[in-house]
Short mmCIF file of C-alpha atoms in Angstrom, two decimals:
data_model
loop_
_atom_site.label_atom_id
_atom_site.label_comp_id
_atom_site.label_asym_id
_atom_site.label_seq_id
_atom_site.Cartn_x
_atom_site.Cartn_y
_atom_site.Cartn_z
CA UNK A 1 -25.83 52.53 -21.07
CA UNK A 2 -28.95 54.74 -21.39
CA UNK A 3 -31.82 53.23 -23.23
CA UNK A 4 -34.88 54.67 -24.89
CA UNK A 5 -36.84 53.33 -22.04
CA UNK A 6 -34.73 55.27 -19.60
CA UNK A 7 -34.67 58.50 -21.48
CA UNK A 8 -38.40 58.40 -21.72
CA UNK A 9 -38.63 57.85 -18.02
CA UNK A 10 -39.73 54.23 -17.76
CA UNK A 11 -38.26 53.32 -14.37
CA UNK A 12 -37.97 50.08 -12.52
CA UNK A 13 -41.07 51.12 -10.52
CA UNK A 14 -43.27 53.70 -12.04
CA UNK A 15 -45.03 56.32 -10.02
CA UNK A 16 -48.65 56.97 -10.62
CA UNK A 17 -50.43 59.90 -9.09
CA UNK A 18 -53.69 59.09 -7.54
CA UNK A 19 -56.44 61.70 -7.45
CA UNK A 20 -58.02 61.63 -4.09
CA UNK A 21 -61.53 62.61 -3.10
CA UNK A 22 -61.89 66.22 -2.02
CA UNK A 23 -62.59 66.52 1.63
CA UNK A 24 -63.08 69.48 3.89
CA UNK A 25 -60.20 70.29 6.21
CA UNK A 26 -60.48 68.72 9.65
CA UNK A 27 -62.20 70.85 12.24
CA UNK A 28 -60.52 69.58 15.36
CA UNK A 29 -57.03 70.60 14.26
CA UNK A 30 -55.62 67.14 14.43
CA UNK A 31 -54.63 64.66 11.85
CA UNK A 32 -55.18 61.04 12.64
CA UNK A 33 -51.84 59.41 11.78
CA UNK A 34 -52.61 55.87 10.78
CA UNK A 35 -50.40 55.73 7.71
CA UNK A 36 -46.94 57.02 6.95
CA UNK A 37 -48.52 60.02 5.28
CA UNK A 38 -51.68 60.08 7.20
CA UNK A 39 -55.21 59.73 5.98
CA UNK A 40 -55.66 60.71 2.33
CA UNK A 41 -59.28 61.81 3.05
CA UNK A 42 -58.00 64.82 5.03
CA UNK A 43 -56.22 66.32 2.07
CA UNK A 44 -57.71 68.67 -0.46
CA UNK A 45 -56.93 67.71 -3.99
CA UNK A 46 -55.34 70.14 -6.31
CA UNK A 47 -56.12 68.82 -9.80
CA UNK A 48 -53.22 70.65 -11.41
CA UNK A 49 -50.84 68.80 -9.24
CA UNK A 50 -52.67 65.51 -9.42
CA UNK A 51 -52.46 65.63 -13.24
CA UNK A 52 -48.94 66.93 -13.47
CA UNK A 53 -47.23 64.67 -11.01
CA UNK A 54 -44.84 63.18 -11.67
CA UNK A 55 -43.81 65.09 -14.79
CA UNK A 56 -41.12 62.52 -15.63
CA UNK A 57 -38.99 60.13 -13.70
CA UNK A 58 -39.67 57.94 -10.75
CA UNK A 59 -41.02 58.14 -7.31
CA UNK A 60 -41.57 55.03 -5.20
CA UNK A 61 -43.26 55.18 -1.92
CA UNK A 62 -46.08 57.02 -0.33
CA UNK A 63 -45.73 60.70 -0.90
CA UNK A 64 -47.35 63.94 -0.19
CA UNK A 65 -47.28 66.53 -2.93
CA UNK A 66 -48.04 70.14 -2.02
CA UNK A 67 -48.13 73.20 -4.29
CA UNK A 68 -47.06 76.21 -2.30
CA UNK A 69 -47.16 79.78 -3.65
CA UNK A 70 -43.67 81.03 -4.49
CA UNK A 71 -43.19 82.94 -1.36
CA UNK A 72 -40.06 82.75 0.78
CA UNK A 73 -41.70 82.81 4.16
CA UNK A 74 -44.12 80.02 3.19
CA UNK A 75 -41.35 77.87 1.74
CA UNK A 76 -39.13 78.35 4.77
CA UNK A 77 -41.75 76.55 6.86
CA UNK A 78 -40.91 73.38 5.02
CA UNK A 79 -37.17 73.72 4.65
CA UNK A 80 -35.44 70.48 5.54
CA UNK A 81 -38.61 68.45 5.50
CA UNK A 82 -39.19 67.89 1.88
CA UNK A 83 -37.52 65.34 -0.32
CA UNK A 84 -37.76 67.42 -3.43
CA UNK A 85 -39.46 70.23 -5.23
CA UNK A 86 -40.04 71.90 -8.59
CA UNK A 87 -41.79 74.99 -9.78
CA UNK A 88 -45.11 75.02 -11.63
CA UNK A 89 -47.34 77.88 -12.54
CA UNK A 90 -45.77 80.32 -10.02
CA UNK A 91 -45.92 77.83 -7.29
CA UNK A 92 -43.37 75.53 -5.82
CA UNK A 93 -44.40 71.96 -5.64
CA UNK A 94 -43.00 70.34 -2.52
CA UNK A 95 -42.78 66.64 -2.33
CA UNK A 96 -42.54 64.67 0.87
CA UNK A 97 -41.66 61.18 -0.22
CA UNK A 98 -41.20 58.56 2.50
CA UNK A 99 -39.96 54.98 2.50
CA UNK A 100 -42.47 52.55 1.06
CA UNK A 101 -44.27 50.28 3.36
CA UNK A 102 -42.88 46.82 3.53
CA UNK A 103 -39.28 47.64 3.44
CA UNK A 104 -38.83 49.34 0.07
CA UNK A 105 -37.20 52.64 -0.23
CA UNK A 106 -38.65 55.78 -1.67
CA UNK A 107 -36.64 57.19 -4.47
CA UNK A 108 -37.21 60.19 -6.77
CA UNK A 109 -35.74 61.31 -9.96
CA UNK A 110 -37.24 64.14 -11.95
CA UNK A 111 -34.15 65.56 -13.63
CA UNK A 112 -35.91 68.30 -15.44
CA UNK A 113 -37.11 69.68 -12.06
CA UNK A 114 -33.96 68.93 -10.13
CA UNK A 115 -35.98 66.78 -7.86
CA UNK A 116 -33.84 65.34 -5.07
CA UNK A 117 -33.56 61.55 -4.93
CA UNK A 118 -33.41 61.55 -1.14
CA UNK A 119 -36.54 60.49 0.59
CA UNK A 120 -37.63 62.23 3.77
CA UNK A 121 -38.55 60.55 7.02
CA UNK A 122 -42.17 59.62 8.01
CA UNK A 123 -41.78 62.08 10.89
CA UNK A 124 -40.88 64.89 8.48
CA UNK A 125 -43.80 64.02 6.29
CA UNK A 126 -46.23 64.15 9.13
CA UNK A 127 -44.79 67.41 10.33
CA UNK A 128 -45.18 68.83 6.88
CA UNK A 129 -48.82 67.69 6.88
CA UNK A 130 -49.51 69.63 10.06
CA UNK A 131 -47.76 72.69 8.76
CA UNK A 132 -49.81 72.59 5.54
CA UNK A 133 -52.93 72.10 7.52
CA UNK A 134 -52.03 75.16 9.76
CA UNK A 135 -51.33 77.27 6.72
CA UNK A 136 -54.60 76.15 5.03
CA UNK A 137 -52.57 74.80 2.10
CA UNK A 138 -53.76 71.92 0.06
CA UNK A 139 -51.90 68.86 -0.87
CA UNK A 140 -52.26 65.70 -2.83
CA UNK A 141 -51.36 62.30 -1.62
CA UNK A 142 -49.62 60.16 -4.09
CA UNK A 143 -49.68 56.45 -3.55
CA UNK A 144 -46.98 54.62 -5.45
CA UNK A 145 -47.14 50.87 -5.54
CA UNK A 146 -44.27 48.72 -6.53
CA UNK A 147 -46.41 46.31 -8.49
CA UNK A 148 -45.63 45.16 -12.06
CA UNK A 149 -48.89 46.44 -13.46
CA UNK A 150 -47.97 50.02 -12.66
CA UNK A 151 -45.36 49.97 -15.43
CA UNK A 152 -47.68 48.47 -18.11
CA UNK A 153 -48.39 51.63 -19.74
CA UNK A 154 -44.86 52.80 -20.67
CA UNK A 155 -43.98 49.20 -21.49
CA UNK A 156 -46.74 49.06 -23.97
CA UNK A 157 -45.61 52.33 -25.55
CA UNK A 158 -42.17 50.84 -25.96
CA UNK A 159 -43.47 47.65 -27.40
CA UNK A 160 -45.49 49.61 -29.90
CA UNK A 161 -42.32 51.37 -30.91
CA UNK A 162 -40.66 48.01 -31.56
CA UNK A 163 -43.72 46.94 -33.53
CA UNK A 164 -43.54 50.10 -35.77
CA UNK A 165 -39.76 49.55 -36.20
CA UNK A 166 -40.47 46.07 -37.54
CA UNK A 167 -43.12 47.43 -39.85
CA UNK A 168 -40.84 50.16 -41.21
CA UNK A 169 -37.38 48.55 -41.07
CA UNK A 170 -37.92 44.85 -40.89
CA UNK A 171 -37.64 42.17 -38.29
CA UNK A 172 -33.82 42.18 -37.92
CA UNK A 173 -33.85 45.86 -36.94
CA UNK A 174 -36.63 45.10 -34.38
CA UNK A 175 -34.71 42.16 -33.04
CA UNK A 176 -31.58 44.32 -32.59
CA UNK A 177 -33.58 46.92 -30.84
CA UNK A 178 -35.03 44.35 -28.44
CA UNK A 179 -31.55 42.99 -27.70
CA UNK A 180 -29.92 46.40 -27.22
CA UNK A 181 -32.58 47.68 -24.87
CA UNK A 182 -33.21 44.50 -22.96
CA UNK A 183 -29.46 43.87 -22.41
CA UNK A 184 -29.07 47.41 -21.08
CA UNK A 185 -31.95 46.84 -18.73
CA UNK A 186 -30.60 43.52 -17.57
CA UNK A 187 -27.18 45.04 -17.09
CA UNK A 188 -28.76 47.70 -14.90
CA UNK A 189 -30.56 44.87 -13.00
CA UNK A 190 -33.94 46.49 -13.97
CA UNK A 191 -35.64 43.10 -13.85
CA UNK A 192 -38.94 44.61 -12.83
CA UNK A 193 -38.97 46.63 -16.02
CA UNK A 194 -37.92 43.69 -18.05
CA UNK A 195 -40.84 41.70 -16.51
CA UNK A 196 -43.25 44.51 -17.23
CA UNK A 197 -42.20 44.42 -20.85
CA UNK A 198 -42.57 40.64 -21.09
CA UNK A 199 -46.03 40.89 -19.55
CA UNK A 200 -47.31 43.03 -22.40
CA UNK A 201 -45.69 41.27 -25.35
CA UNK A 202 -48.36 39.84 -27.66
CA UNK A 203 -46.60 37.33 -29.94
CA UNK A 204 -49.19 37.77 -32.72
CA UNK A 205 -48.25 41.41 -33.09
CA UNK A 206 -44.77 40.49 -34.33
CA UNK A 207 -42.98 38.18 -36.68
CA UNK A 208 -41.94 34.95 -35.00
CA UNK A 209 -38.22 36.05 -34.86
CA UNK A 210 -39.17 39.21 -32.91
CA UNK A 211 -41.59 37.46 -30.60
CA UNK A 212 -38.92 34.89 -29.82
CA UNK A 213 -36.29 37.55 -29.32
CA UNK A 214 -37.91 38.57 -26.08
CA UNK A 215 -37.66 35.11 -24.76
CA UNK A 216 -34.17 34.47 -26.18
CA UNK A 217 -32.53 37.53 -24.62
CA UNK A 218 -33.98 36.75 -21.22
CA UNK A 219 -33.22 33.07 -21.35
CA UNK A 220 -30.15 33.30 -19.12
CA UNK A 221 -31.55 35.42 -16.32
CA UNK A 222 -30.93 33.37 -13.22
CA UNK A 223 -33.95 34.42 -11.27
CA UNK A 224 -37.20 33.50 -12.97
CA UNK A 225 -39.33 36.45 -13.97
CA UNK A 226 -43.03 36.00 -13.23
CA UNK A 227 -44.11 37.18 -16.77
CA UNK A 228 -41.60 35.20 -18.75
CA UNK A 229 -43.31 31.77 -18.27
CA UNK A 230 -46.57 33.23 -19.34
CA UNK A 231 -44.98 34.72 -22.41
CA UNK A 232 -43.38 31.37 -23.22
CA UNK A 233 -46.80 29.78 -23.03
CA UNK A 234 -48.43 32.42 -25.21
CA UNK A 235 -45.70 32.24 -27.78
CA UNK A 236 -45.70 28.43 -27.81
CA UNK A 237 -49.50 28.38 -28.31
CA UNK A 238 -49.29 31.01 -31.04
CA UNK A 239 -46.63 29.16 -32.97
CA UNK A 240 -48.35 25.80 -32.52
CA UNK A 241 -51.39 27.22 -34.12
CA UNK A 242 -49.42 28.14 -37.20
CA UNK A 243 -46.59 25.55 -37.48
CA UNK A 244 -45.93 21.91 -37.39
CA UNK A 245 -45.31 20.46 -33.94
CA UNK A 246 -41.69 19.60 -34.62
CA UNK A 247 -41.01 23.05 -36.10
CA UNK A 248 -42.52 24.71 -33.00
CA UNK A 249 -40.52 22.53 -30.77
CA UNK A 250 -37.31 23.45 -32.71
CA UNK A 251 -38.05 27.18 -32.49
CA UNK A 252 -38.86 27.12 -28.79
CA UNK A 253 -35.86 24.90 -27.82
CA UNK A 254 -33.82 26.36 -25.02
CA UNK A 255 -36.24 29.23 -24.34
CA UNK A 256 -38.22 27.82 -21.46
CA UNK B 1 -27.00 11.06 -32.40
CA UNK B 2 -26.03 14.37 -34.07
CA UNK B 3 -29.01 14.30 -36.46
CA UNK B 4 -28.51 15.87 -39.89
CA UNK B 5 -25.07 17.44 -40.10
CA UNK B 6 -23.88 20.54 -41.92
CA UNK B 7 -20.42 19.84 -43.22
CA UNK B 8 -17.50 22.24 -43.24
CA UNK B 9 -17.22 24.20 -46.46
CA UNK B 10 -14.16 25.93 -48.03
CA UNK B 11 -13.82 29.71 -48.06
CA UNK B 12 -14.56 29.95 -51.77
CA UNK B 13 -17.78 27.92 -51.58
CA UNK B 14 -20.38 30.06 -53.45
CA UNK B 15 -23.02 29.09 -50.79
CA UNK B 16 -21.25 31.42 -48.47
CA UNK B 17 -22.51 34.38 -50.33
CA UNK B 18 -26.06 33.12 -49.85
CA UNK B 19 -25.62 32.49 -46.15
CA UNK B 20 -28.77 33.70 -44.52
CA UNK B 21 -28.20 32.49 -41.00
CA UNK B 22 -24.92 32.28 -39.05
CA UNK B 23 -21.87 30.05 -39.40
CA UNK B 24 -18.88 29.16 -37.35
CA UNK B 25 -15.55 29.99 -38.91
CA UNK B 26 -12.51 27.62 -38.59
CA UNK B 27 -8.97 28.02 -39.69
CA UNK B 28 -5.73 26.25 -39.01
CA UNK B 29 -2.77 28.39 -38.20
CA UNK B 30 0.77 27.69 -37.23
CA UNK B 31 0.01 27.89 -33.53
CA UNK B 32 -3.33 25.97 -33.67
CA UNK B 33 -6.86 26.31 -34.82
CA UNK B 34 -8.87 29.50 -34.62
CA UNK B 35 -12.62 30.10 -34.68
CA UNK B 36 -15.36 32.80 -34.60
CA UNK B 37 -18.83 33.52 -35.58
CA UNK B 38 -19.74 34.59 -39.14
CA UNK B 39 -22.91 36.62 -39.58
CA UNK B 40 -24.46 38.96 -42.09
CA UNK B 41 -24.89 42.52 -40.80
CA UNK B 42 -27.93 43.96 -42.36
CA UNK B 43 -26.89 47.40 -41.26
CA UNK B 44 -23.48 47.22 -42.89
CA UNK B 45 -24.76 46.73 -46.44
CA UNK B 46 -25.54 43.13 -45.68
CA UNK B 47 -21.84 42.22 -45.63
CA UNK B 48 -20.42 39.11 -44.00
CA UNK B 49 -18.45 39.73 -40.80
CA UNK B 50 -16.41 37.64 -38.44
CA UNK B 51 -16.57 38.14 -34.66
CA UNK B 52 -13.62 36.49 -32.96
CA UNK B 53 -11.36 36.72 -29.91
CA UNK B 54 -7.95 37.04 -31.42
CA UNK B 55 -6.22 37.13 -28.08
CA UNK B 56 -6.28 38.80 -24.63
CA UNK B 57 -8.44 41.96 -24.92
CA UNK B 58 -8.68 41.59 -28.67
CA UNK B 59 -12.34 40.95 -29.50
CA UNK B 60 -12.43 41.77 -33.16
CA UNK B 61 -15.19 42.33 -35.69
CA UNK B 62 -13.96 42.47 -39.23
CA UNK B 63 -15.16 41.79 -42.74
CA UNK B 64 -14.90 37.99 -43.21
CA UNK B 65 -11.32 37.17 -44.39
CA UNK B 66 -11.25 34.80 -47.36
CA UNK B 67 -9.18 32.19 -45.49
CA UNK B 68 -11.74 30.62 -43.17
CA UNK B 69 -13.54 27.47 -43.72
CA UNK B 70 -17.07 27.56 -42.27
CA UNK B 71 -19.85 25.48 -40.99
CA UNK B 72 -23.32 26.77 -41.07
CA UNK B 73 -25.09 26.55 -37.77
CA UNK B 74 -27.99 24.12 -37.89
CA UNK B 75 -30.70 26.41 -36.55
CA UNK B 76 -34.17 27.54 -37.59
CA UNK B 77 -33.90 30.81 -39.54
CA UNK B 78 -35.62 32.82 -36.84
CA UNK B 79 -33.15 31.65 -34.17
CA UNK B 80 -30.15 32.21 -36.42
CA UNK B 81 -31.26 35.82 -36.73
CA UNK B 82 -30.92 36.11 -32.98
CA UNK B 83 -27.33 34.94 -33.06
CA UNK B 84 -26.57 37.26 -35.91
CA UNK B 85 -28.09 40.34 -34.31
CA UNK B 86 -26.46 39.61 -31.02
CA UNK B 87 -23.10 39.55 -32.81
CA UNK B 88 -23.80 43.06 -34.09
CA UNK B 89 -24.86 44.21 -30.61
CA UNK B 90 -21.83 42.62 -28.95
CA UNK B 91 -19.35 44.01 -31.42
CA UNK B 92 -20.84 47.42 -30.90
CA UNK B 93 -20.86 47.24 -27.11
CA UNK B 94 -17.31 45.86 -26.95
CA UNK B 95 -15.81 47.91 -29.64
CA UNK B 96 -12.76 48.52 -27.58
CA UNK B 97 -12.10 44.79 -27.85
CA UNK B 98 -11.63 44.53 -24.11
CA UNK B 99 -12.57 40.94 -23.46
CA UNK B 100 -10.06 39.00 -21.39
CA UNK B 101 -8.63 35.69 -22.51
CA UNK B 102 -9.20 32.69 -20.30
CA UNK B 103 -9.64 28.96 -20.48
CA UNK B 104 -12.40 27.97 -18.06
CA UNK B 105 -15.87 27.83 -19.47
CA UNK B 106 -18.72 26.00 -17.85
CA UNK B 107 -21.68 27.35 -19.87
CA UNK B 108 -23.59 30.52 -19.76
CA UNK B 109 -23.04 33.55 -21.92
CA UNK B 110 -22.67 37.03 -20.82
CA UNK B 111 -22.68 37.87 -17.21
CA UNK B 112 -26.02 39.65 -17.44
CA UNK B 113 -25.76 41.03 -13.98
CA UNK B 114 -22.50 42.85 -14.46
CA UNK B 115 -23.17 43.24 -18.18
CA UNK B 116 -19.69 41.91 -19.05
CA UNK B 117 -19.04 39.35 -21.57
CA UNK B 118 -17.79 36.70 -19.20
CA UNK B 119 -18.79 33.16 -18.45
CA UNK B 120 -20.40 32.52 -15.07
CA UNK B 121 -17.30 30.78 -13.62
CA UNK B 122 -14.45 32.05 -15.69
CA UNK B 123 -12.40 35.18 -16.00
CA UNK B 124 -12.84 35.62 -19.69
CA UNK B 125 -13.22 33.49 -22.78
CA UNK B 126 -11.07 31.78 -25.44
CA UNK B 127 -11.67 32.02 -29.24
CA UNK B 128 -13.42 28.69 -28.95
CA UNK B 129 -15.56 29.43 -25.90
CA UNK B 130 -16.65 32.88 -27.28
CA UNK B 131 -18.76 30.97 -29.83
CA UNK B 132 -20.82 28.86 -27.45
CA UNK B 133 -21.12 31.96 -25.15
CA UNK B 134 -22.60 33.98 -27.93
CA UNK B 135 -25.08 31.24 -28.86
CA UNK B 136 -25.92 30.53 -25.22
CA UNK B 137 -26.79 34.16 -24.56
CA UNK B 138 -29.88 33.74 -26.85
CA UNK B 139 -30.75 30.32 -25.43
CA UNK B 140 -28.89 27.99 -27.78
CA UNK B 141 -26.46 25.45 -26.37
CA UNK B 142 -24.27 24.14 -29.13
CA UNK B 143 -22.03 21.88 -26.97
CA UNK B 144 -23.11 19.42 -24.33
CA UNK B 145 -20.34 20.72 -22.02
CA UNK B 146 -20.51 17.99 -19.31
CA UNK B 147 -19.58 15.36 -21.76
CA UNK B 148 -16.18 16.94 -22.50
CA UNK B 149 -13.31 15.19 -20.70
CA UNK B 150 -10.15 16.72 -19.38
CA UNK B 151 -7.47 15.78 -21.86
CA UNK B 152 -3.90 15.90 -20.57
CA UNK B 153 -2.45 17.05 -23.90
CA UNK B 154 -4.40 20.28 -23.57
CA UNK B 155 -2.39 21.37 -20.61
CA UNK B 156 0.72 21.84 -22.71
CA UNK B 157 -1.24 24.08 -25.11
CA UNK B 158 -2.63 26.09 -22.21
CA UNK B 159 0.88 26.58 -20.82
CA UNK B 160 1.97 27.84 -24.20
CA UNK B 161 -0.84 30.36 -24.29
CA UNK B 162 0.03 31.67 -20.75
CA UNK B 163 3.69 32.09 -21.87
CA UNK B 164 2.48 34.00 -24.96
CA UNK B 165 0.22 36.09 -22.76
CA UNK B 166 3.01 37.01 -20.42
CA UNK B 167 5.06 38.07 -23.37
CA UNK B 168 2.34 40.03 -25.18
CA UNK B 169 0.60 41.48 -22.17
CA UNK B 170 3.20 41.57 -19.38
CA UNK B 171 1.33 44.37 -17.56
CA UNK B 172 -1.37 41.88 -16.86
CA UNK B 173 0.74 39.43 -14.88
CA UNK B 174 -1.96 39.03 -12.26
CA UNK B 175 -4.32 37.66 -14.91
CA UNK B 176 -1.73 35.22 -16.21
CA UNK B 177 -0.90 34.14 -12.62
CA UNK B 178 -4.57 33.45 -12.05
CA UNK B 179 -4.87 31.34 -15.18
CA UNK B 180 -1.75 29.56 -14.23
CA UNK B 181 -2.91 28.73 -10.72
CA UNK B 182 -6.69 28.31 -11.24
CA UNK B 183 -7.47 27.32 -14.81
CA UNK B 184 -4.45 25.35 -16.09
CA UNK B 185 -5.47 21.82 -16.84
CA UNK B 186 -9.14 22.51 -17.16
CA UNK B 187 -11.53 21.30 -19.83
CA UNK B 188 -10.73 22.58 -23.31
CA UNK B 189 -13.30 22.96 -25.99
CA UNK B 190 -11.19 23.00 -29.12
CA UNK B 191 -12.08 25.32 -32.03
CA UNK B 192 -12.58 22.50 -34.49
CA UNK B 193 -14.98 20.82 -32.01
CA UNK B 194 -17.00 24.01 -31.62
CA UNK B 195 -17.24 24.38 -35.37
CA UNK B 196 -18.17 20.78 -35.95
CA UNK B 197 -20.75 20.77 -33.16
CA UNK B 198 -22.45 23.84 -34.49
CA UNK B 199 -23.32 21.95 -37.66
CA UNK B 200 -25.18 19.23 -35.82
CA UNK B 201 -28.87 19.11 -36.28
CA UNK B 202 -29.40 17.76 -32.82
CA UNK B 203 -27.97 20.31 -30.42
CA UNK B 204 -26.26 20.35 -27.96
CA UNK B 205 -23.53 18.25 -29.58
CA UNK B 206 -21.95 15.57 -27.44
CA UNK B 207 -18.17 15.05 -27.21
CA UNK B 208 -18.25 11.45 -28.53
CA UNK B 209 -20.13 12.56 -31.66
CA UNK B 210 -17.96 15.61 -32.27
CA UNK B 211 -14.45 14.45 -31.55
CA UNK B 212 -13.91 12.17 -34.61
CA UNK B 213 -15.34 14.51 -37.28
CA UNK B 214 -13.47 17.43 -35.62
CA UNK B 215 -10.07 15.70 -35.87
CA UNK B 216 -10.72 14.86 -39.51
CA UNK B 217 -11.68 18.49 -40.18
CA UNK B 218 -8.33 19.64 -38.88
CA UNK B 219 -6.50 17.35 -41.18
CA UNK B 220 -8.37 18.82 -44.20
CA UNK B 221 -7.59 22.33 -43.28
CA UNK B 222 -4.62 24.09 -44.94
CA UNK B 223 -2.30 25.94 -42.58
CA UNK B 224 -2.81 29.67 -43.01
CA UNK B 225 -1.16 32.63 -41.40
CA UNK B 226 -3.64 35.34 -40.50
CA UNK B 227 -1.78 37.33 -37.87
#
C-alpha cells in the first residue's frame, strides 16, 4: 500500500546532501583513499548539485555526485561505474553510491529521474573519482547517515498534515489517517520511519485521542522502537497534567 | 473482579442510537452464537456498522442488522474511537473479505509484519477471536486469555465447523486438514464470553468472572436466523 509518506518521498532512511568546503584540486595527481569515497576535501563543490540532490527519493550510503556536461565522450568515461544518473540543466548528474559503512547497503530510488537502485562498488567509486579528477570535473560528496534524526524533517511535515486534518475535519479523521499510514509503514517493515514519526509527535499539539493513536497503533510491534518509550512518557506527563490520576491511568492502559 | 459492568442490551434499545463508542454484537442462531464489533462510521453518515467474520474468507462490514443484542465496551471515549476507526480501516483494507477461519488464538492482533489480519500463532480467526484481535491491535486486551481452560465440549463444535468448511469451501481442503490436525481441541473463546467480557470495567476479563454471566446471556437471547 502506498502512503502519503511514500509518495512524498519519506523513506526508511533519508538522504541529505552535505555541502562540502571548496578545495583546490590536488596538485600531485593522487587521491588519498582513506574512505570509501575518498577525502571530501579534495572535491570541488557544485552548489547546484548540492542543493538539488536528491530531488526525491532515497539514497543511503556514501556517494559521489558529479554533474557532467551532456557529451557522449565524457559520459562514456563513466559507463558501468555509476549507480545512477539524471539530467539537470544540460548536464548529466552521475551518482556513485557505495555500500554504507558498517554493513548497511546503499540504495537509491529517484523515480522521476530513473535513478537506478543498484549501488556501485567502492572500487568503481574510486575509479570514477580519479577519472573526474583527470577530466577536471567537479563532484560533490554526499554523506548519508542512517540515523533517526535524518528523517525528522519529513516526519514533522507529515505530523503537521495530521494536525491540520484534525483542525479541519476533526479528531476521528486524524485518527484514521494515523492508523492508515502507520499500518502501511508497519506492513512494509519501515520501522525506522515509524520511529522517526514517534520521535516528533508532540502530544499537546493534538487532542488526546489523536496523541494516543500513535501509541495505540504501535502497541503490538514486537521490537521496541527507541522513540516510542519517550513518546509514552511525554503523553503520560501531558495527560497527567490535565486529568485525574485514575483517568490518566485508564487512558494509557495497554499502551506502554 | 470485573468492576462496573455494562449489561447486554436488546437490539431495539434506544441507547444504541446514541452509541458514541464501540459495542460488541451478540446473536443466537440455530448453529450457535455469533459476534462482531459495532461502531459508528463518521465517514458513512455516522451510521452504525457491524464488522464480523461470517465464515471462512467472509469478513463482512454491513449496516448493523436489527437482530443483534449488544454490549457497549467499557472504554474511555478516546480509546473507543481507536477501535471504531480501526474497524473502518480494517474493513477498507480487507474489503475482499479474505480472512481465513481458524480456531487457535493466543493473543495479538494483526500480524503487523506481514500486514495480514492473523493472530501470531494461528492461521486465521473465528467470529469470536476477531473481536479481541481488533481491540488488541490498538492495545486493548478484553480477555485474560491464559485464564481460559480447554473445554472438551468445544471439540464437538469445532468438528462441526470443519465439516461445514469442507462442504462450503472444498477447494481449501489443505486449510481444513490443518485445522483438523493442529487446532482441533484448542481453547475456545465463545462469542457470548467475548461480548460479556467487553462490558467489564476492569479489563482484561477473566474466565471465572465471565463464564456465568455469559451462559445466562445465551439463555436470554432469542434464536434468530441471519444467514
